[in-house]
Amino acid sequence: MANGIYKPFWLDGESLVIIDQTKLPFSYETLKLVTPDQAIAAVKNMNVRGAGVIGNVGAFGVYLAALSTDKNSAGNLDKIKSIAQQIRIARPTAVNLTWAVDRVIRILENSYNSGRDLIETAKQEAIKICDEDVENSAKIGKFGCDRLQEISNAKSGKTVNILTHCNAGWLAIVDSGSALAPIYEAQARGMDIHVWVDETRPRNQGAFLTAWELQQAGIKHTIIADNTGGLLMQYGMVDMCIVGADRVTRRGDVINKIGTYLKALAARDNNVPFYVALPSSTFDFELIDGIKEVEIETRNPDEVLYMQGLNDQGTVTKIRIAPESSQAINYGFDITPNHLVTGLITENGICAANQTAIADLKPKTA
Ligand code: MRU
């Protein structure tokens, strides 16, 4: 996990270096995380973001916690567990964060009983989670791309137009993302593809991050205002939607970036297939009803009231876009009910978004 080219973070000695995603696409900067508090702040402030990657940083945060408790002994489990509690609540909606932190803690509890070094054990488990994400995202890419191939064949090789929302590329899940993994695979297979990139207000992860990734990879794409997708679907200009997910309940309700639900509604009304790509770690088998049971993050209203971009002098500037006295509310995610989802693309294959099909998902050869 050490190259730092297709990964949004990497280990450097006893610290974790992250690409600061709040600075993209205008500048490429990194941040060094040495303490667990720095890891928590990086997740809260969205220097790192995306369900998979906040899980990875959470897991490495436990490693940093182990280092911080006592470098010269084998670590102190109780202190590590109390710091881990803070890490796992840094953001509430993506289940990958709690999943990854809890997984490292479980291993540490077993190691503690068998007298193993907690620091090294935490580090190795965090690396293992990361390596599994790399493998899973490659498989998601292959399974999802098979669907794109069917569309391409039906169109006699003409351009396949895919609409995506937010950022679900390698900045969000190592190594090639979830929703963007089939797109990267399609490019590798030489398919003619074009991506409609929802800008994804208020934080613009589509315009800032997805467009940056696609432009770096040389994939044809067009940024659209968030409300444009419905019209494009009515005009027959979208062949397939693929989005990522932050949490998927056991009956297949999908919690993803705010605005996903409206795209799913438009897709259903226009017979456009609507797929959700996710590694199995994004399933939350404890929950059934996405609307009633999932905590939706609300963030600072200033993210709605202000926008950031390059001014004419080439300087990154923040400007207010609403009257001084107006208030805003900033829900980060929404819920797409399972009946609007055509299929879930996972590392174990594609399944329908219902409880039986999800429970029956077993590893298949990609
Ligand atoms: O608030 P963010 O930028 O962390 O939200 C990210 C998303 O909603 C992604 O679509 C999601 O994490 C799926 S990709 C892992």
CSV table of C-alpha atoms and ligand atoms in Angstrom, one decimal:
chain,number,residue,atom,x,y,z
A,1,MET,CA,0.0,0.0,0.0
A,2,ALA,CA,2.9,2.3,-0.5
A,3,ASN,CA,2.9,4.0,-3.9
A,4,GLY,CA,0.8,7.1,-3.3
A,5,ILE,CA,-0.1,7.4,-6.9
A,6,TYR,CA,-3.4,5.6,-7.0
A,7,LYS,CA,-3.9,5.7,-3.3
A,8,PRO,CA,-5.2,8.7,-1.4
A,9,PHE,CA,-2.9,7.8,1.6
A,10,TRP,CA,0.2,5.8,2.4
A,11,LEU,CA,2.4,4.9,5.4
A,12,ASP,CA,5.6,6.9,6.0
A,13,GLY,CA,7.5,5.5,8.9
A,14,GLU,CA,5.2,5.9,11.9
A,15,SER,CA,2.8,8.3,10.3
A,16,LEU,CA,0.1,8.2,7.7
A,17,VAL,CA,0.3,10.6,4.8
A,18,ILE,CA,-3.0,11.6,3.1
A,19,ILE,CA,-3.7,13.5,-0.1
A,20,ASP,CA,-5.6,16.6,1.2
A,21,GLN,CA,-8.9,16.3,-0.8
A,22,THR,CA,-10.1,19.7,0.4
A,23,LYS,CA,-7.4,21.2,-1.8
A,24,LEU,CA,-8.2,19.3,-5.1
A,25,PRO,CA,-8.4,20.0,-7.9
A,26,PHE,CA,-6.7,23.4,-7.6
A,27,SER,CA,-3.6,22.1,-5.8
A,28,TYR,CA,-2.1,18.7,-4.8
A,29,GLU,CA,-1.1,18.8,-1.2
A,30,THR,CA,-0.5,16.1,1.4
A,31,LEU,CA,-0.9,16.1,5.2
A,32,LYS,CA,1.0,14.0,7.6
A,33,LEU,CA,-1.1,12.3,10.4
A,34,VAL,CA,1.0,11.4,13.4
A,35,THR,CA,-1.6,11.3,16.2
A,36,PRO,CA,-5.0,9.7,16.3
A,37,ASP,CA,-6.5,13.2,16.9
A,38,GLN,CA,-5.1,14.3,13.6
A,39,ALA,CA,-6.7,11.3,12.0
A,40,ILE,CA,-10.1,12.1,13.6
A,41,ALA,CA,-9.8,15.8,12.4
A,42,ALA,CA,-8.9,14.7,8.9
A,43,VAL,CA,-12.0,12.6,8.7
A,44,LYS,CA,-14.3,15.2,10.3
A,45,ASN,CA,-12.9,18.0,8.1
A,46,MET,CA,-13.1,15.8,5.0
A,47,ASN,CA,-9.4,16.1,4.2
A,48,VAL,CA,-10.1,12.5,3.5
A,49,ARG,CA,-13.6,11.4,2.5
A,50,GLY,CA,-15.4,8.6,0.8
A,51,ALA,CA,-16.7,5.6,2.7
A,52,GLY,CA,-13.9,3.2,2.0
A,53,VAL,CA,-11.1,5.7,2.6
A,54,ILE,CA,-12.5,7.0,5.9
A,55,GLY,CA,-12.6,3.3,6.9
A,56,ASN,CA,-9.0,3.0,6.0
A,57,VAL,CA,-8.0,6.1,7.8
A,58,GLY,CA,-10.0,5.0,10.8
A,59,ALA,CA,-8.2,1.7,10.9
A,60,PHE,CA,-4.8,3.4,10.6
A,61,GLY,CA,-6.1,5.8,13.3
A,62,VAL,CA,-6.2,2.9,15.7
A,63,TYR,CA,-2.6,2.1,14.8
A,64,LEU,CA,-1.7,5.7,15.6
A,65,ALA,CA,-3.6,5.3,18.8
A,66,ALA,CA,-1.6,2.2,19.7
A,67,LEU,CA,1.6,4.1,18.9
A,68,SER,CA,0.5,7.1,21.0
A,69,THR,CA,-0.3,5.0,24.1
A,70,ASP,CA,3.2,3.7,24.7
A,71,LYS,CA,5.8,3.3,22.0
A,72,ASN,CA,8.1,1.3,24.2
A,73,SER,CA,5.7,-1.3,25.4
A,74,ALA,CA,3.3,-3.4,23.4
A,75,GLY,CA,0.5,-0.8,23.6
A,76,ASN,CA,-2.2,-0.3,26.1
A,77,LEU,CA,-5.5,-1.8,25.0
A,78,ASP,CA,-7.9,0.1,27.2
A,79,LYS,CA,-6.5,3.5,26.1
A,80,ILE,CA,-6.5,2.4,22.5
A,81,LYS,CA,-10.2,1.3,22.8
A,82,SER,CA,-11.2,4.6,24.3
A,83,ILE,CA,-9.5,6.5,21.4
A,84,ALA,CA,-11.1,4.1,18.9
A,85,GLN,CA,-14.5,5.2,20.3
A,86,GLN,CA,-13.7,8.8,19.2
A,87,ILE,CA,-12.5,7.7,15.8
A,88,ARG,CA,-15.5,5.6,15.0
A,89,ILE,CA,-17.9,8.6,15.5
A,90,ALA,CA,-15.9,11.1,13.5
A,91,ARG,CA,-18.6,10.9,10.8
A,92,PRO,CA,-21.9,9.0,11.3
A,93,THR,CA,-23.2,7.8,8.0
A,94,ALA,CA,-20.6,5.6,6.3
A,95,VAL,CA,-20.7,2.2,8.0
A,96,ASN,CA,-17.1,1.5,6.7
A,97,LEU,CA,-15.7,3.7,9.4
A,98,THR,CA,-17.1,1.8,12.4
A,99,TRP,CA,-16.7,-1.5,10.5
A,100,ALA,CA,-12.9,-1.0,10.0
A,101,VAL,CA,-12.2,0.4,13.5
A,102,ASP,CA,-14.2,-2.4,15.2
A,103,ARG,CA,-12.4,-5.0,13.1
A,104,VAL,CA,-8.9,-3.7,14.2
A,105,ILE,CA,-10.1,-3.5,17.8
A,106,ARG,CA,-11.4,-7.1,17.7
A,107,ILE,CA,-8.0,-8.3,16.4
A,108,LEU,CA,-6.3,-6.3,19.2
A,109,GLU,CA,-8.4,-7.9,21.8
A,110,ASN,CA,-7.4,-11.4,20.6
A,111,SER,CA,-3.8,-10.4,20.4
A,112,TYR,CA,-3.8,-8.9,23.9
A,113,ASN,CA,-4.9,-12.3,25.2
A,114,SER,CA,-2.1,-14.1,23.3
A,115,GLY,CA,0.5,-11.5,24.3
A,116,ARG,CA,1.2,-10.1,20.8
A,117,ASP,CA,2.5,-6.6,20.0
A,118,LEU,CA,-0.6,-4.4,19.7
A,119,ILE,CA,1.1,-1.7,17.7
A,120,GLU,CA,2.3,-4.1,15.0
A,121,THR,CA,-1.0,-6.0,15.0
A,122,ALA,CA,-3.0,-2.8,14.5
A,123,LYS,CA,-0.7,-1.8,11.6
A,124,GLN,CA,-0.9,-5.1,9.9
A,125,GLU,CA,-4.7,-5.3,10.2
A,126,ALA,CA,-5.1,-1.8,8.7
A,127,ILE,CA,-2.9,-2.8,5.8
A,128,LYS,CA,-4.9,-5.9,5.3
A,129,ILE,CA,-8.2,-4.0,5.1
A,130,CYS,CA,-6.6,-1.7,2.6
A,131,ASP,CA,-5.3,-4.6,0.5
A,132,GLU,CA,-8.8,-6.2,0.5
A,133,ASP,CA,-10.3,-3.0,-0.7
A,134,VAL,CA,-7.8,-3.0,-3.6
A,135,GLU,CA,-8.9,-6.5,-4.6
A,136,ASN,CA,-12.6,-5.9,-4.1
A,137,SER,CA,-12.6,-2.7,-6.2
A,138,ALA,CA,-10.9,-4.6,-9.0
A,139,LYS,CA,-13.6,-7.2,-8.9
A,140,ILE,CA,-16.4,-4.6,-8.7
A,141,GLY,CA,-14.8,-3.1,-11.8
A,142,LYS,CA,-14.9,-6.3,-13.8
A,143,PHE,CA,-18.5,-7.3,-12.8
A,144,GLY,CA,-19.8,-3.7,-13.4
A,145,CYS,CA,-18.0,-3.5,-16.7
A,146,ASP,CA,-19.7,-6.6,-18.0
A,147,ARG,CA,-22.9,-4.6,-17.8
A,148,LEU,CA,-21.4,-1.7,-19.7
A,149,GLN,CA,-20.1,-4.2,-22.3
A,150,GLU,CA,-23.7,-5.5,-22.9
A,151,ILE,CA,-24.9,-1.9,-23.4
A,152,SER,CA,-21.9,-1.2,-25.7
A,153,ASN,CA,-22.7,-4.3,-27.7
A,154,ALA,CA,-26.4,-3.4,-28.0
A,155,LYS,CA,-25.2,0.1,-29.3
A,156,SER,CA,-22.8,-1.6,-31.8
A,157,GLY,CA,-19.8,0.0,-30.0
A,158,LYS,CA,-21.2,3.5,-30.0
A,159,THR,CA,-20.4,5.7,-27.0
A,160,VAL,CA,-21.8,4.4,-23.7
A,161,ASN,CA,-23.0,7.3,-21.5
A,162,ILE,CA,-22.8,6.8,-17.8
A,163,LEU,CA,-24.0,9.2,-15.1
A,164,THR,CA,-22.4,9.2,-11.7
A,165,HIS,CA,-22.9,11.3,-8.6
A,166,CYS,CA,-20.4,12.5,-6.0
A,167,ASN,CA,-17.0,10.8,-6.0
A,168,ALA,CA,-16.7,7.1,-5.8
A,169,GLY,CA,-13.3,6.7,-7.5
A,170,TRP,CA,-9.9,5.9,-6.1
A,171,LEU,CA,-10.0,9.0,-3.8
A,172,ALA,CA,-13.0,7.3,-2.1
A,173,ILE,CA,-12.1,3.5,-2.2
A,174,VAL,CA,-8.6,2.2,-2.9
A,175,ASP,CA,-7.5,1.4,-5.7
A,176,SER,CA,-10.0,2.1,-8.4
A,177,GLY,CA,-13.1,3.1,-6.4
A,178,SER,CA,-16.6,1.6,-6.5
A,179,ALA,CA,-18.8,3.4,-9.0
A,180,LEU,CA,-15.8,4.5,-11.1
A,181,ALA,CA,-14.2,1.0,-11.1
A,182,PRO,CA,-16.3,-0.3,-14.0
A,183,ILE,CA,-15.5,2.9,-15.9
A,184,TYR,CA,-11.7,2.4,-15.4
A,185,GLU,CA,-12.2,-1.2,-16.5
A,186,ALA,CA,-14.1,-0.2,-19.5
A,187,GLN,CA,-11.3,2.2,-20.5
A,188,ALA,CA,-8.8,-0.7,-20.1
A,189,ARG,CA,-11.0,-2.9,-22.3
A,190,GLY,CA,-11.0,-0.2,-25.0
A,191,MET,CA,-14.7,0.6,-24.8
A,192,ASP,CA,-16.0,3.9,-26.0
A,193,ILE,CA,-17.4,5.6,-22.8
A,194,HIS,CA,-18.4,9.0,-21.7
A,195,VAL,CA,-19.2,10.1,-18.1
A,196,TRP,CA,-21.8,12.7,-17.0
A,197,VAL,CA,-20.4,14.0,-13.8
A,198,ASP,CA,-22.9,15.5,-11.3
A,199,GLU,CA,-21.3,18.5,-9.7
A,200,THR,CA,-22.7,17.3,-6.3
A,201,ARG,CA,-23.4,20.4,-4.4
A,202,PRO,CA,-22.7,21.6,-1.8
A,203,ARG,CA,-19.2,20.3,-1.6
A,204,ASN,CA,-18.8,19.6,-5.3
A,205,GLN,CA,-17.1,16.2,-5.0
A,206,GLY,CA,-18.2,15.5,-8.6
A,207,ALA,CA,-16.8,18.7,-10.2
A,208,PHE,CA,-13.7,18.8,-7.9
A,209,LEU,CA,-12.8,15.2,-7.5
A,210,THR,CA,-14.5,12.9,-10.0
A,211,ALA,CA,-13.7,15.3,-12.8
A,212,TRP,CA,-10.1,15.5,-11.6
A,213,GLU,CA,-9.7,11.7,-11.5
A,214,LEU,CA,-11.3,11.2,-14.9
A,215,GLN,CA,-9.2,13.9,-16.5
A,216,GLN,CA,-6.1,12.4,-15.0
A,217,ALA,CA,-7.1,9.1,-16.5
A,218,GLY,CA,-8.0,10.6,-19.9
A,219,ILE,CA,-11.6,9.5,-19.7
A,220,LYS,CA,-14.2,11.6,-21.6
A,221,HIS,CA,-16.5,13.4,-19.2
A,222,THR,CA,-18.8,16.4,-18.9
A,223,ILE,CA,-19.7,18.1,-15.6
A,224,ILE,CA,-23.4,18.9,-15.2
A,225,ALA,CA,-25.3,20.9,-12.7
A,226,ASP,CA,-27.0,18.6,-10.3
A,227,ASN,CA,-30.4,19.1,-11.7
A,228,THR,CA,-29.5,18.2,-15.3
A,229,GLY,CA,-29.6,14.4,-15.1
A,230,GLY,CA,-33.4,14.1,-15.5
A,231,LEU,CA,-33.4,16.0,-18.7
A,232,LEU,CA,-30.5,14.0,-20.1
A,233,MET,CA,-32.4,10.8,-19.3
A,234,GLN,CA,-35.5,12.1,-21.0
A,235,TYR,CA,-33.4,12.9,-24.1
A,236,GLY,CA,-32.0,9.3,-24.1
A,237,MET,CA,-28.5,10.6,-23.3
A,238,VAL,CA,-27.8,8.4,-20.3
A,239,ASP,CA,-27.4,4.6,-20.8
A,240,MET,CA,-26.7,3.7,-17.2
A,241,CYS,CA,-26.3,5.3,-13.8
A,242,ILE,CA,-23.7,4.0,-11.4
A,243,VAL,CA,-23.2,5.5,-7.9
A,244,GLY,CA,-21.3,4.4,-4.8
A,245,ALA,CA,-22.8,4.0,-1.3
A,246,ASP,CA,-22.0,4.8,2.3
A,247,ARG,CA,-24.3,2.2,3.8
A,248,VAL,CA,-26.6,-0.3,2.3
A,249,THR,CA,-29.2,-2.0,4.6
A,250,ARG,CA,-29.8,-5.7,4.5
A,251,ARG,CA,-32.9,-5.2,2.3
A,252,GLY,CA,-30.9,-3.0,-0.1
A,253,ASP,CA,-31.9,0.5,0.8
A,254,VAL,CA,-28.9,2.7,-0.4
A,255,ILE,CA,-27.6,5.6,1.6
A,256,ASN,CA,-25.3,7.8,-0.5
A,257,LYS,CA,-24.5,11.4,-1.2
A,258,ILE,CA,-27.4,13.8,-1.1
A,259,GLY,CA,-29.1,13.9,-4.5
A,260,THR,CA,-28.7,10.2,-5.3
A,261,TYR,CA,-32.3,9.5,-4.6
A,262,LEU,CA,-33.5,12.1,-7.1
A,263,LYS,CA,-31.3,10.5,-9.8
A,264,ALA,CA,-32.7,7.1,-9.0
A,265,LEU,CA,-36.3,8.5,-9.4
A,266,ALA,CA,-35.5,10.0,-12.7
A,267,ALA,CA,-33.8,6.8,-13.8
A,268,ARG,CA,-36.9,4.7,-13.0
A,269,ASP,CA,-39.2,7.1,-14.8
A,270,ASN,CA,-37.0,6.9,-17.9
A,271,ASN,CA,-36.1,3.2,-17.8
A,272,VAL,CA,-32.4,3.9,-17.3
A,273,PRO,CA,-30.7,1.1,-15.3
A,274,PHE,CA,-29.6,2.4,-11.9
A,275,TYR,CA,-26.7,0.5,-10.3
A,276,VAL,CA,-25.0,0.9,-7.0
A,277,ALA,CA,-21.4,-0.3,-6.6
A,278,LEU,CA,-20.1,-1.2,-3.2
A,279,PRO,CA,-17.7,-3.6,-1.4
A,280,SER,CA,-19.4,-5.9,1.1
A,281,SER,CA,-18.0,-3.9,4.0
A,282,THR,CA,-20.6,-1.2,3.1
A,283,PHE,CA,-23.6,-3.6,3.9
A,284,ASP,CA,-25.1,-2.9,7.3
A,285,PHE,CA,-26.8,-6.2,8.1
A,286,GLU,CA,-28.1,-4.8,11.4
A,287,LEU,CA,-30.4,-2.4,9.6
A,288,ILE,CA,-33.4,-2.9,7.3
A,289,ASP,CA,-35.1,0.4,6.8
A,290,GLY,CA,-32.8,3.1,5.5
A,291,ILE,CA,-35.2,5.9,6.2
A,292,LYS,CA,-36.1,5.0,9.7
A,293,GLU,CA,-32.8,3.6,11.0
A,294,VAL,CA,-29.9,5.4,9.5
A,295,GLU,CA,-28.3,8.6,10.9
A,296,ILE,CA,-27.9,11.1,8.1
A,297,GLU,CA,-25.0,13.5,8.7
A,298,THR,CA,-25.8,17.2,8.8
A,299,ARG,CA,-22.9,19.4,8.2
A,300,ASN,CA,-22.2,23.1,8.6
A,301,PRO,CA,-24.7,25.3,6.7
A,302,ASP,CA,-21.8,27.4,5.5
A,303,GLU,CA,-21.0,24.6,3.0
A,304,VAL,CA,-24.3,25.6,1.3
A,305,LEU,CA,-24.1,29.3,1.8
A,306,TYR,CA,-20.5,29.7,0.5
A,307,MET,CA,-18.7,28.3,-2.5
A,308,GLN,CA,-15.0,27.9,-3.1
A,309,GLY,CA,-13.1,28.2,-6.4
A,310,LEU,CA,-10.4,29.9,-8.4
A,311,ASN,CA,-10.8,33.6,-8.9
A,312,ASP,CA,-9.5,35.5,-12.0
A,313,GLN,CA,-6.1,35.9,-10.4
A,314,GLY,CA,-5.8,32.1,-10.0
A,315,THR,CA,-6.2,32.2,-6.2
A,316,VAL,CA,-8.6,29.9,-4.4
A,317,THR,CA,-11.3,32.1,-2.9
A,318,LYS,CA,-14.5,31.5,-0.9
A,319,ILE,CA,-17.5,33.5,-1.7
A,320,ARG,CA,-21.0,33.8,-0.2
A,321,ILE,CA,-23.8,32.9,-2.6
A,322,ALA,CA,-26.9,33.8,-0.5
A,323,PRO,CA,-28.2,36.8,1.3
A,324,GLU,CA,-26.4,37.6,4.6
A,325,SER,CA,-29.5,36.9,6.7
A,326,SER,CA,-30.6,33.7,4.9
A,327,GLN,CA,-30.1,30.4,6.7
A,328,ALA,CA,-29.4,27.0,5.2
A,329,ILE,CA,-29.6,23.3,6.2
A,330,ASN,CA,-27.0,20.8,5.0
A,331,TYR,CA,-28.0,17.1,4.9
A,332,GLY,CA,-25.0,15.1,3.6
A,333,PHE,CA,-26.8,12.0,2.4
A,334,ASP,CA,-30.1,10.6,1.3
A,335,ILE,CA,-31.8,7.2,1.0
A,336,THR,CA,-32.7,5.5,-2.2
A,337,PRO,CA,-35.2,2.8,-1.4
A,338,ASN,CA,-34.3,-0.6,-2.7
A,339,HIS,CA,-37.2,-0.8,-5.3
A,340,LEU,CA,-35.4,2.0,-7.3
A,341,VAL,CA,-32.1,0.1,-7.6
A,342,THR,CA,-31.6,-2.1,-10.6
A,343,GLY,CA,-28.7,-4.0,-9.1
A,344,LEU,CA,-25.9,-3.9,-6.5
A,345,ILE,CA,-22.4,-4.4,-8.0
A,346,THR,CA,-20.2,-6.1,-5.4
A,347,GLU,CA,-16.9,-8.0,-5.3
A,348,ASN,CA,-19.1,-11.1,-5.1
A,349,GLY,CA,-21.1,-10.4,-8.2
A,350,ILE,CA,-24.2,-8.4,-9.1
A,351,CYS,CA,-27.4,-9.0,-7.2
A,352,ALA,CA,-30.9,-7.5,-6.9
A,353,ALA,CA,-31.5,-5.1,-4.1
A,354,ASN,CA,-33.5,-7.3,-1.9
A,355,GLN,CA,-32.9,-9.2,1.3
A,356,THR,CA,-32.9,-12.7,-0.2
A,357,ALA,CA,-30.6,-11.8,-3.1
A,358,ILE,CA,-28.2,-9.9,-0.7
A,359,ALA,CA,-28.1,-12.8,1.7
A,360,ASP,CA,-27.4,-15.2,-1.1
A,361,LEU,CA,-24.4,-13.3,-2.4
A,362,LYS,CA,-21.4,-15.6,-2.3
A,363,PRO,CA,-17.9,-15.1,-3.7
A,364,LYS,CA,-17.8,-15.7,-7.5
A,365,THR,CA,-14.9,-15.6,-9.9
A,366,ALA,CA,-14.5,-12.1,-11.4
B,1,MRU,O1,-19.3,13.1,2.0
B,1,MRU,P1,-18.4,12.2,1.2
B,1,MRU,O2,-17.6,12.9,0.2
B,1,MRU,O3,-17.5,11.4,2.1
B,1,MRU,O4,-19.4,11.2,0.5
B,1,MRU,C1,-18.9,10.3,-0.3
B,1,MRU,C2,-20.0,9.6,-1.1
B,1,MRU,O5,-21.2,9.8,-0.9
B,1,MRU,C3,-19.6,8.5,-2.0
B,1,MRU,O6,-20.5,8.4,-3.0
B,1,MRU,C4,-19.6,7.3,-1.2
B,1,MRU,O7,-18.6,7.3,-0.2
B,1,MRU,C5,-19.4,6.1,-2.0
B,1,MRU,S1,-17.8,5.7,-2.6
B,1,MRU,C6,-17.1,4.9,-1.4
